[in-house]
mmCIF file of C-alpha atoms and ligand atoms in Angstrom:
data_model
loop_
_atom_site.group_PDB
_atom_site.id
_atom_site.type_symbol
_atom_site.label_atom_id
_atom_site.label_comp_id
_atom_site.label_asym_id
_atom_site.label_seq_id
_atom_site.Cartn_x
_atom_site.Cartn_y
_atom_site.Cartn_z
ATOM 1 C CA MET A 1 0.000 0.000 0.000
ATOM 2 C CA SER A 2 1.471 3.308 -1.030
ATOM 3 C CA TYR A 3 0.021 5.015 2.040
ATOM 4 C CA LEU A 4 2.631 3.329 4.198
ATOM 5 C CA ARG A 5 6.339 3.984 4.535
ATOM 6 C CA LYS A 6 7.992 1.447 2.244
ATOM 7 C CA ASP A 7 10.133 -0.124 5.011
ATOM 8 C CA ILE A 8 7.135 -0.337 7.369
ATOM 9 C CA ALA A 9 4.962 -1.975 4.716
ATOM 10 C CA GLU A 10 7.678 -4.570 4.173
ATOM 11 C CA MET A 11 8.744 -5.233 7.758
ATOM 12 C CA ALA A 12 7.874 -8.398 9.640
ATOM 13 C CA GLY A 13 6.406 -7.652 13.071
ATOM 14 C CA TYR A 14 7.626 -9.259 16.276
ATOM 15 C CA VAL A 15 5.921 -12.560 17.080
ATOM 16 C CA PRO A 16 5.378 -12.933 20.850
ATOM 17 C CA GLY A 17 5.148 -16.341 22.511
ATOM 18 C CA PHE A 18 1.866 -18.200 21.907
ATOM 19 C CA GLN A 19 -0.896 -17.394 24.444
ATOM 20 C CA PRO A 20 -3.467 -20.219 24.301
ATOM 21 C CA GLN A 21 -7.008 -18.933 24.756
ATOM 22 C CA GLU A 22 -8.382 -22.106 26.333
ATOM 23 C CA GLU A 23 -7.650 -23.648 29.738
ATOM 24 C CA GLY A 24 -5.756 -26.837 30.380
ATOM 25 C CA TRP A 25 -2.272 -25.938 29.161
ATOM 26 C CA ILE A 26 0.891 -25.987 31.221
ATOM 27 C CA LYS A 27 2.283 -22.715 29.968
ATOM 28 C CA LEU A 28 6.058 -22.465 30.167
ATOM 29 C CA ASN A 29 6.795 -20.503 26.990
ATOM 30 C CA THR A 30 6.906 -16.801 27.932
ATOM 31 C CA ASN A 31 8.767 -16.768 31.265
ATOM 32 C CA GLU A 32 5.760 -15.636 33.221
ATOM 33 C CA ASN A 33 5.796 -16.118 36.978
ATOM 34 C CA PRO A 34 3.786 -19.162 38.139
ATOM 35 C CA TYR A 35 3.001 -17.477 41.483
ATOM 36 C CA PRO A 36 0.622 -14.551 42.009
ATOM 37 C CA PRO A 37 1.858 -11.008 42.645
ATOM 38 C CA SER A 38 2.010 -9.640 46.193
ATOM 39 C CA PRO A 39 -1.411 -9.360 47.887
ATOM 40 C CA GLN A 40 -0.414 -5.719 48.521
ATOM 41 C CA VAL A 41 -0.586 -5.183 44.748
ATOM 42 C CA VAL A 42 -4.149 -6.460 44.573
ATOM 43 C CA ALA A 43 -5.094 -4.333 47.607
ATOM 44 C CA ALA A 44 -3.558 -1.213 46.028
ATOM 45 C CA ILE A 45 -5.471 -1.743 42.777
ATOM 46 C CA ARG A 46 -8.717 -2.275 44.736
ATOM 47 C CA GLU A 47 -8.054 0.925 46.678
ATOM 48 C CA GLU A 48 -7.529 2.837 43.423
ATOM 49 C CA LEU A 49 -10.949 1.581 42.294
ATOM 50 C CA GLU A 50 -12.778 2.562 45.489
ATOM 51 C CA GLY A 51 -15.954 4.678 45.349
ATOM 52 C CA ASP A 52 -17.177 3.245 42.037
ATOM 53 C CA GLY A 53 -13.849 3.905 40.385
ATOM 54 C CA ALA A 54 -14.231 7.679 40.547
ATOM 55 C CA ALA A 55 -10.437 8.105 40.502
ATOM 56 C CA LEU A 56 -10.394 6.800 36.933
ATOM 57 C CA ARG A 57 -12.081 10.005 35.752
ATOM 58 C CA GLN A 58 -8.818 11.834 36.189
ATOM 59 C CA TYR A 59 -5.550 11.404 34.342
ATOM 60 C CA PRO A 60 -2.773 9.617 36.212
ATOM 61 C CA ASP A 61 0.369 11.407 37.413
ATOM 62 C CA ALA A 62 2.186 11.979 34.105
ATOM 63 C CA ALA A 63 5.555 11.932 35.881
ATOM 64 C CA SER A 64 4.955 8.706 37.877
ATOM 65 C CA ARG A 65 6.508 10.543 40.842
ATOM 66 C CA ARG A 66 5.586 8.144 43.629
ATOM 67 C CA LEU A 67 6.599 5.063 41.672
ATOM 68 C CA ARG A 68 9.935 6.639 40.760
ATOM 69 C CA GLN A 69 10.495 7.664 44.372
ATOM 70 C CA VAL A 70 9.891 4.108 45.606
ATOM 71 C CA ALA A 71 12.156 2.649 42.909
ATOM 72 C CA ALA A 72 14.862 5.236 43.609
ATOM 73 C CA GLU A 73 14.864 4.369 47.329
ATOM 74 C CA LEU A 74 15.001 0.664 46.572
ATOM 75 C CA TYR A 75 17.881 1.063 44.116
ATOM 76 C CA GLY A 76 19.770 3.700 46.132
ATOM 77 C CA PHE A 77 19.690 6.424 43.457
ATOM 78 C CA ASP A 78 18.269 9.934 43.315
ATOM 79 C CA PRO A 79 14.809 9.901 41.602
ATOM 80 C CA SER A 80 16.274 12.012 38.770
ATOM 81 C CA TRP A 81 18.206 8.862 37.761
ATOM 82 C CA VAL A 82 15.080 6.692 37.510
ATOM 83 C CA ILE A 83 12.303 6.425 34.922
ATOM 84 C CA ALA A 84 9.246 4.167 34.907
ATOM 85 C CA ALA A 85 7.576 2.895 31.759
ATOM 86 C CA ASN A 86 4.769 0.872 30.228
ATOM 87 C CA GLY A 87 6.803 -2.329 30.300
ATOM 88 C CA SER A 88 10.538 -2.327 29.761
ATOM 89 C CA ASP A 89 9.745 -2.755 26.047
ATOM 90 C CA GLU A 90 8.726 0.921 26.029
ATOM 91 C CA LEU A 91 12.126 1.867 27.419
ATOM 92 C CA LEU A 92 13.997 -0.214 24.845
ATOM 93 C CA ASN A 93 11.974 1.469 22.108
ATOM 94 C CA ASN A 94 12.535 4.985 23.434
ATOM 95 C CA LEU A 95 16.240 4.375 24.001
ATOM 96 C CA ILE A 96 16.601 3.564 20.301
ATOM 97 C CA ARG A 97 14.507 6.563 19.314
ATOM 98 C CA ALA A 98 16.543 8.833 21.586
ATOM 99 C CA CYS A 99 19.945 7.651 20.351
ATOM 100 C CA ALA A 100 19.808 6.309 16.800
ATOM 101 C CA ALA A 101 18.617 8.452 13.904
ATOM 102 C CA GLU A 102 17.488 6.837 10.663
ATOM 103 C CA GLY A 103 20.366 4.901 9.120
ATOM 104 C CA GLU A 104 22.488 4.889 12.305
ATOM 105 C CA GLU A 105 23.596 1.653 13.905
ATOM 106 C CA ILE A 106 22.552 -0.192 17.020
ATOM 107 C CA GLY A 107 24.091 -3.493 18.130
ATOM 108 C CA TYR A 108 23.221 -6.490 20.226
ATOM 109 C CA VAL A 109 24.215 -10.070 20.881
ATOM 110 C CA HIS A 110 22.669 -12.856 18.885
ATOM 111 C CA PRO A 111 21.083 -14.886 20.358
ATOM 112 C CA SER A 112 19.307 -12.520 22.705
ATOM 113 C CA TYR A 113 15.992 -10.629 22.647
ATOM 114 C CA SER A 114 14.910 -10.416 18.995
ATOM 115 C CA TYR A 115 12.509 -7.539 19.701
ATOM 116 C CA TYR A 116 15.506 -5.126 19.518
ATOM 117 C CA ALA A 117 15.593 -5.756 15.754
ATOM 118 C CA THR A 118 11.897 -4.919 15.336
ATOM 119 C CA LEU A 119 12.281 -1.698 17.313
ATOM 120 C CA ALA A 120 15.322 -0.721 15.259
ATOM 121 C CA ALA A 121 13.406 -1.392 12.037
ATOM 122 C CA ILE A 122 10.571 0.927 13.102
ATOM 123 C CA GLN A 123 13.112 3.672 13.703
ATOM 124 C CA GLY A 124 14.902 2.928 10.429
ATOM 125 C CA ALA A 125 18.098 2.219 12.369
ATOM 126 C CA ARG A 126 20.612 -0.336 11.128
ATOM 127 C CA VAL A 127 21.357 -3.430 13.170
ATOM 128 C CA ARG A 128 24.662 -5.201 13.769
ATOM 129 C CA THR A 129 24.725 -8.437 15.730
ATOM 130 C CA PHE A 130 27.600 -10.128 17.512
ATOM 131 C CA GLY A 131 27.874 -13.824 18.259
ATOM 132 C CA LEU A 132 28.974 -15.527 21.464
ATOM 133 C CA THR A 133 32.127 -17.465 22.235
ATOM 134 C CA GLU A 134 32.028 -20.925 23.864
ATOM 135 C CA ASP A 135 32.584 -19.325 27.279
ATOM 136 C CA PHE A 136 29.780 -16.772 26.770
ATOM 137 C CA ARG A 137 31.678 -13.669 25.890
ATOM 138 C CA ILE A 138 30.927 -11.529 22.847
ATOM 139 C CA ALA A 139 32.795 -12.766 19.782
ATOM 140 C CA ASP A 140 34.918 -10.172 17.981
ATOM 141 C CA PHE A 141 33.666 -7.194 19.953
ATOM 142 C CA PRO A 142 35.755 -4.290 18.681
ATOM 143 C CA GLN A 143 38.167 -2.393 20.897
ATOM 144 C CA ARG A 144 36.016 0.625 20.105
ATOM 145 C CA TYR A 145 32.372 0.107 19.164
ATOM 146 C CA ASP A 146 30.843 3.135 17.489
ATOM 147 C CA GLY A 147 27.208 2.040 17.215
ATOM 148 C CA ARG A 148 24.855 4.569 18.807
ATOM 149 C CA LEU A 149 23.650 1.987 21.307
ATOM 150 C CA PHE A 150 24.405 -1.594 22.283
ATOM 151 C CA PHE A 151 21.905 -3.868 24.042
ATOM 152 C CA LEU A 152 23.421 -6.379 26.429
ATOM 153 C CA THR A 153 20.809 -8.810 27.725
ATOM 154 C CA SER A 154 22.190 -9.932 31.068
ATOM 155 C CA PRO A 155 21.175 -12.423 32.257
ATOM 156 C CA ASN A 156 20.855 -13.528 28.652
ATOM 157 C CA ALA A 157 17.599 -14.712 27.153
ATOM 158 C CA PRO A 158 17.088 -17.359 25.852
ATOM 159 C CA LEU A 159 20.280 -19.007 27.165
ATOM 160 C CA GLY A 160 20.116 -17.949 30.830
ATOM 161 C CA PHE A 161 23.783 -17.196 31.569
ATOM 162 C CA ALA A 162 24.876 -13.814 32.992
ATOM 163 C CA PHE A 163 27.776 -11.564 32.018
ATOM 164 C CA ALA A 164 30.134 -10.700 34.908
ATOM 165 C CA ASN A 165 30.213 -7.080 36.076
ATOM 166 C CA ASP A 166 33.897 -6.572 35.273
ATOM 167 C CA TYR A 167 33.193 -7.704 31.712
ATOM 168 C CA ILE A 168 30.199 -5.334 31.470
ATOM 169 C CA GLU A 169 32.483 -2.500 32.623
ATOM 170 C CA GLU A 170 35.009 -3.408 29.970
ATOM 171 C CA LEU A 171 32.267 -3.310 27.312
ATOM 172 C CA ALA A 172 31.010 0.040 28.608
ATOM 173 C CA SER A 173 34.454 1.550 28.172
ATOM 174 C CA ARG A 174 34.751 0.119 24.649
ATOM 175 C CA CYS A 175 31.376 1.605 23.568
ATOM 176 C CA THR A 176 31.276 5.213 22.369
ATOM 177 C CA GLY A 177 27.458 5.071 22.440
ATOM 178 C CA LEU A 178 25.121 3.848 25.176
ATOM 179 C CA LEU A 179 25.491 0.399 26.677
ATOM 180 C CA VAL A 180 22.013 -0.703 27.757
ATOM 181 C CA VAL A 181 22.058 -3.659 30.136
ATOM 182 C CA ASP A 182 18.642 -5.300 29.821
ATOM 183 C CA GLU A 183 18.209 -6.852 33.256
ATOM 184 C CA ALA A 184 14.745 -8.329 32.710
ATOM 185 C CA TYR A 185 15.741 -11.472 34.662
ATOM 186 C CA VAL A 186 18.230 -10.065 37.152
ATOM 187 C CA ASP A 187 16.104 -10.707 40.251
ATOM 188 C CA PHE A 188 16.732 -14.418 39.658
ATOM 189 C CA ALA A 189 20.514 -13.897 39.447
ATOM 190 C CA ASP A 190 23.241 -13.478 42.069
ATOM 191 C CA ALA A 191 24.519 -10.065 40.937
ATOM 192 C CA ASN A 192 23.376 -6.984 39.004
ATOM 193 C CA ALA A 193 24.919 -4.026 37.198
ATOM 194 C CA LEU A 194 23.138 -1.125 38.954
ATOM 195 C CA GLU A 195 26.255 0.161 40.710
ATOM 196 C CA LEU A 196 28.050 0.435 37.369
ATOM 197 C CA VAL A 197 25.613 3.157 36.281
ATOM 198 C CA ARG A 198 27.350 5.533 38.732
ATOM 199 C CA ARG A 199 30.781 4.814 37.264
ATOM 200 C CA HIS A 200 30.042 4.766 33.522
ATOM 201 C CA GLU A 201 28.098 7.684 32.086
ATOM 202 C CA ASN A 202 27.072 5.664 29.001
ATOM 203 C CA LEU A 203 25.583 2.782 30.985
ATOM 204 C CA VAL A 204 21.818 2.291 31.359
ATOM 205 C CA VAL A 205 20.112 -0.535 33.251
ATOM 206 C CA THR A 206 16.541 -1.562 32.391
ATOM 207 C CA ARG A 207 14.293 -3.692 34.580
ATOM 208 C CA THR A 208 10.810 -5.151 34.298
ATOM 209 C CA LEU A 209 8.143 -6.108 36.817
ATOM 210 C CA SER A 210 6.774 -8.681 34.355
ATOM 211 C CA LYS A 211 8.804 -11.669 35.472
ATOM 212 C CA SER A 212 10.061 -11.597 39.052
ATOM 213 C CA TYR A 213 7.156 -9.482 40.370
ATOM 214 C CA ALA A 214 4.561 -11.544 38.457
ATOM 215 C CA LEU A 215 3.086 -8.450 36.783
ATOM 216 C CA ALA A 216 3.395 -9.185 33.056
ATOM 217 C CA GLY A 217 -0.292 -8.266 32.773
ATOM 218 C CA MET A 218 0.235 -4.765 34.250
ATOM 219 C CA ARG A 219 3.030 -3.596 31.896
ATOM 220 C CA LEU A 220 5.650 -1.995 34.162
ATOM 221 C CA GLY A 221 9.315 -1.338 33.474
ATOM 222 C CA LEU A 222 12.032 0.787 35.065
ATOM 223 C CA ALA A 223 15.392 2.176 34.018
ATOM 224 C CA VAL A 224 18.323 3.708 35.868
ATOM 225 C CA ALA A 225 20.539 6.125 33.943
ATOM 226 C CA ARG A 226 22.190 9.567 34.144
ATOM 227 C CA PRO A 227 19.630 12.377 34.689
ATOM 228 C CA GLU A 228 20.334 13.784 31.192
ATOM 229 C CA ILE A 229 19.362 10.458 29.652
ATOM 230 C CA VAL A 230 16.296 10.120 31.892
ATOM 231 C CA ALA A 231 15.249 13.668 30.911
ATOM 232 C CA ALA A 232 15.502 12.808 27.206
ATOM 233 C CA LEU A 233 13.458 9.637 27.709
ATOM 234 C CA ASP A 234 10.866 11.745 29.535
ATOM 235 C CA ASN A 235 10.676 14.186 26.651
ATOM 236 C CA ILE A 236 9.973 11.605 23.963
ATOM 237 C CA ARG A 237 7.554 9.265 25.771
ATOM 238 C CA ASP A 238 3.752 9.416 25.654
ATOM 239 C CA HIS A 239 2.819 11.701 28.517
ATOM 240 C CA TYR A 240 0.266 9.420 30.237
ATOM 241 C CA HIS A 241 2.053 6.164 29.477
ATOM 242 C CA LEU A 242 1.281 4.537 32.833
ATOM 243 C CA ASP A 243 -2.319 4.249 33.937
ATOM 244 C CA ARG A 244 -3.497 4.684 37.518
ATOM 245 C CA LEU A 245 -3.824 0.967 38.209
ATOM 246 C CA ALA A 246 -0.326 0.252 36.907
ATOM 247 C CA LEU A 247 1.154 3.039 39.039
ATOM 248 C CA ALA A 248 -0.602 1.748 42.165
ATOM 249 C CA ALA A 249 0.432 -1.822 41.394
ATOM 250 C CA GLY A 250 4.044 -0.896 40.721
ATOM 251 C CA GLU A 251 4.476 1.039 43.955
ATOM 252 C CA ALA A 252 2.937 -1.729 46.031
ATOM 253 C CA ALA A 253 5.004 -4.417 44.304
ATOM 254 C CA LEU A 254 8.311 -2.626 44.871
ATOM 255 C CA ARG A 255 7.436 -1.966 48.530
ATOM 256 C CA ASP A 256 6.838 -5.672 49.199
ATOM 257 C CA GLN A 257 10.393 -6.974 48.885
ATOM 258 C CA ASN A 258 9.618 -9.872 51.229
ATOM 259 C CA TRP A 259 7.117 -11.218 48.709
ATOM 260 C CA LEU A 260 9.629 -10.807 45.887
ATOM 261 C CA ARG A 261 12.324 -12.647 47.851
ATOM 262 C CA ALA A 262 9.953 -15.489 48.724
ATOM 263 C CA THR A 263 8.677 -16.115 45.171
ATOM 264 C CA VAL A 264 12.097 -15.685 43.595
ATOM 265 C CA GLY A 265 13.517 -18.087 46.180
ATOM 266 C CA ARG A 266 10.920 -20.722 45.339
ATOM 267 C CA ILE A 267 11.540 -20.380 41.612
ATOM 268 C CA ARG A 268 15.309 -20.610 42.052
ATOM 269 C CA THR A 269 14.954 -23.757 44.177
ATOM 270 C CA THR A 270 12.691 -25.360 41.566
ATOM 271 C CA ARG A 271 15.071 -24.258 38.800
ATOM 272 C CA GLU A 272 18.039 -26.015 40.386
ATOM 273 C CA ARG A 273 16.043 -29.191 41.027
ATOM 274 C CA VAL A 274 14.716 -29.302 37.450
ATOM 275 C CA ALA A 275 18.177 -28.610 36.001
ATOM 276 C CA ALA A 276 19.575 -31.581 37.943
ATOM 277 C CA GLU A 277 16.684 -33.834 36.871
ATOM 278 C CA LEU A 278 17.087 -32.830 33.218
ATOM 279 C CA ARG A 279 20.795 -33.627 33.356
ATOM 280 C CA ARG A 280 19.903 -37.018 34.810
ATOM 281 C CA LEU A 281 17.722 -37.553 31.709
ATOM 282 C CA GLY A 282 20.755 -36.858 29.544
ATOM 283 C CA TYR A 283 19.916 -33.253 28.709
ATOM 284 C CA THR A 284 22.581 -30.572 28.355
ATOM 285 C CA VAL A 285 21.485 -27.670 30.548
ATOM 286 C CA ILE A 286 23.049 -24.209 30.733
ATOM 287 C CA ASP A 287 23.486 -22.877 34.300
ATOM 288 C CA SER A 288 20.635 -20.395 34.657
ATOM 289 C CA HIS A 289 20.479 -16.978 36.339
ATOM 290 C CA THR A 290 16.856 -16.535 35.241
ATOM 291 C CA ASN A 291 13.411 -18.103 35.653
ATOM 292 C CA PHE A 292 13.925 -20.452 32.708
ATOM 293 C CA LEU A 293 16.290 -23.175 31.568
ATOM 294 C CA PHE A 294 17.808 -23.649 28.138
ATOM 295 C CA ALA A 295 18.088 -27.398 27.772
ATOM 296 C CA SER A 296 18.968 -29.668 24.857
ATOM 297 C CA PRO A 297 17.881 -33.313 24.510
ATOM 298 C CA PRO A 298 20.556 -35.959 23.900
ATOM 299 C CA ASP A 299 19.702 -36.210 20.178
ATOM 300 C CA GLY A 300 19.872 -32.421 19.716
ATOM 301 C CA ASP A 301 16.386 -32.263 18.204
ATOM 302 C CA GLY A 302 14.594 -29.523 20.085
ATOM 303 C CA ARG A 303 11.674 -29.422 17.672
ATOM 304 C CA ARG A 304 10.872 -33.111 18.165
ATOM 305 C CA VAL A 305 10.610 -32.647 21.943
ATOM 306 C CA PHE A 306 8.698 -29.376 21.559
ATOM 307 C CA GLU A 307 6.089 -31.139 19.431
ATOM 308 C CA ALA A 308 5.808 -34.115 21.763
ATOM 309 C CA LEU A 309 5.261 -31.742 24.708
ATOM 310 C CA PHE A 310 2.782 -29.663 22.678
ATOM 311 C CA ALA A 311 0.749 -32.810 21.996
ATOM 312 C CA ARG A 312 0.547 -33.213 25.802
ATOM 313 C CA ARG A 313 -0.622 -29.601 26.180
ATOM 314 C CA ILE A 314 2.695 -28.499 27.607
ATOM 315 C CA LEU A 315 3.908 -25.295 26.016
ATOM 316 C CA VAL A 316 7.626 -24.472 26.000
ATOM 317 C CA ARG A 317 9.604 -22.314 23.568
ATOM 318 C CA HIS A 318 11.451 -23.700 20.580
ATOM 319 C CA PHE A 319 13.395 -21.372 18.278
ATOM 320 C CA SER A 320 13.970 -22.403 14.668
ATOM 321 C CA ASP A 321 17.145 -20.260 14.584
ATOM 322 C CA PRO A 322 19.998 -22.681 13.758
ATOM 323 C CA LEU A 323 21.934 -21.534 16.844
ATOM 324 C CA LEU A 324 19.031 -22.520 19.101
ATOM 325 C CA ALA A 325 17.105 -25.262 17.308
ATOM 326 C CA HIS A 326 18.887 -28.029 19.247
ATOM 327 C CA GLY A 327 17.302 -26.959 22.525
ATOM 328 C CA LEU A 328 14.236 -25.668 24.316
ATOM 329 C CA ARG A 329 13.631 -22.719 26.576
ATOM 330 C CA ILE A 330 11.541 -23.951 29.480
ATOM 331 C CA SER A 331 10.105 -21.390 31.916
ATOM 332 C CA ILE A 332 10.117 -22.474 35.550
ATOM 333 C CA GLY A 333 6.574 -23.186 36.719
ATOM 334 C CA THR A 334 5.282 -24.533 40.013
ATOM 335 C CA ASP A 335 6.808 -27.735 41.387
ATOM 336 C CA ALA A 336 3.646 -29.607 40.392
ATOM 337 C CA GLU A 337 3.858 -28.318 36.805
ATOM 338 C CA MET A 338 7.545 -29.140 36.561
ATOM 339 C CA ASN A 339 6.897 -32.677 37.803
ATOM 340 C CA VAL A 340 4.440 -33.182 34.941
ATOM 341 C CA VAL A 341 7.012 -31.828 32.478
ATOM 342 C CA LEU A 342 9.792 -34.050 33.819
ATOM 343 C CA ALA A 343 7.565 -37.129 33.671
ATOM 344 C CA ALA A 344 6.592 -36.266 30.073
ATOM 345 C CA LEU A 345 10.229 -35.776 29.062
ATOM 346 C CA ALA A 346 11.212 -39.108 30.607
ATOM 347 C CA GLU A 347 8.455 -40.720 28.527
ATOM 348 C CA ILE A 348 9.265 -38.846 25.316
ATOM 349 C CA GLY A 349 12.929 -39.820 25.585
HETATM 350 C C1 LIG B 1 10.390 -10.016 29.010
HETATM 351 C C2 LIG B 1 11.550 -9.237 28.499
HETATM 352 C C3 LIG B 1 11.454 -7.861 28.270
HETATM 353 C C4 LIG B 1 10.129 -7.148 28.281
HETATM 354 O O1 LIG B 1 9.674 -6.828 29.491
HETATM 355 P P1 LIG B 1 8.284 -6.060 29.625
HETATM 356 O O2 LIG B 1 8.503 -5.221 30.834
HETATM 357 O O3 LIG B 1 7.243 -7.109 29.809
HETATM 358 O O4 LIG B 1 8.080 -5.219 28.405
HETATM 359 C C5 LIG B 1 12.585 -7.165 27.912
HETATM 360 N N1 LIG B 1 13.757 -7.799 27.722
HETATM 361 C C6 LIG B 1 13.871 -9.121 27.887
HETATM 362 C C7 LIG B 1 15.181 -9.764 27.658
HETATM 363 C C8 LIG B 1 12.766 -9.880 28.273
HETATM 364 O O5 LIG B 1 12.866 -11.194 28.384
#
């Protein structure tokens, strides 16, 4: 259609993980949390809806001040270093828009989050990808990388390993543009890169409440960066990007760190048990710092196992990409769900 920009008309959109519309599936394909969010979150949303929902008549706080304040206290930064967003996807999008003009380059590791490529395409930015070495470093990363922005998914999705902080610092000093550390899974890891934001002016850390806080349905993300970067992200975003219920939910979720610790602890315990069981079945399993496992069956045919699980109404993620086709990404569910999966895998062979 000639109405559309030529590149937009021709682009392939991002395909999110399958969301079955009927009940009865064990759903381990989009790294959602199997446990509910904090009861404080539900109470805060109910409170926002009190009095027949009269509060909804009015626009939300366009600056998300209370949510930023709570996040800033939790992270140990001044609120001017923190921005909230409608999912961390919004932040990734606006970071590209803020840094890369049409035709300019952004980079990221492949395999990692393929949505970066879609966002770059919308902006008309060019993409350069870097592979991984056997020991999970970036292959052939230049001494000086001049792309406008580089996304480092750490812990990595879909493989689950994490980059060490001293390596992230080295990358930050080799980048002349921004280094964005996408920490979507960091609450399941042992370390994080927040402190590095103070030391490297080109370093940005993004977080999401979708996974560890069990709020994928609310759409909440956060970023920590220099105030100048935060100010630019504020200037280019939609002004009322977070609705009242999301703001209330986000504040309550961040305030209930005990709930976070408890659910994350359960998921990590299950993760380690399932990893050991999978290895007993002959699977190759990458040590995970996330709420999923990347595991490969002995015959290296990920698709075969994906299909056999699918037939049993168990949904995991298989990627047809040649670098990933040998394995499966399995989100960590409840212990009961994982027992069903393990029994199925033992049967499938
Ligand atoms: C889930 C995920 C996101 C998106 O998070 P939202 O806050 O739900 O938008 C970003 N990056 C990675 C690597 C993810 O896995």
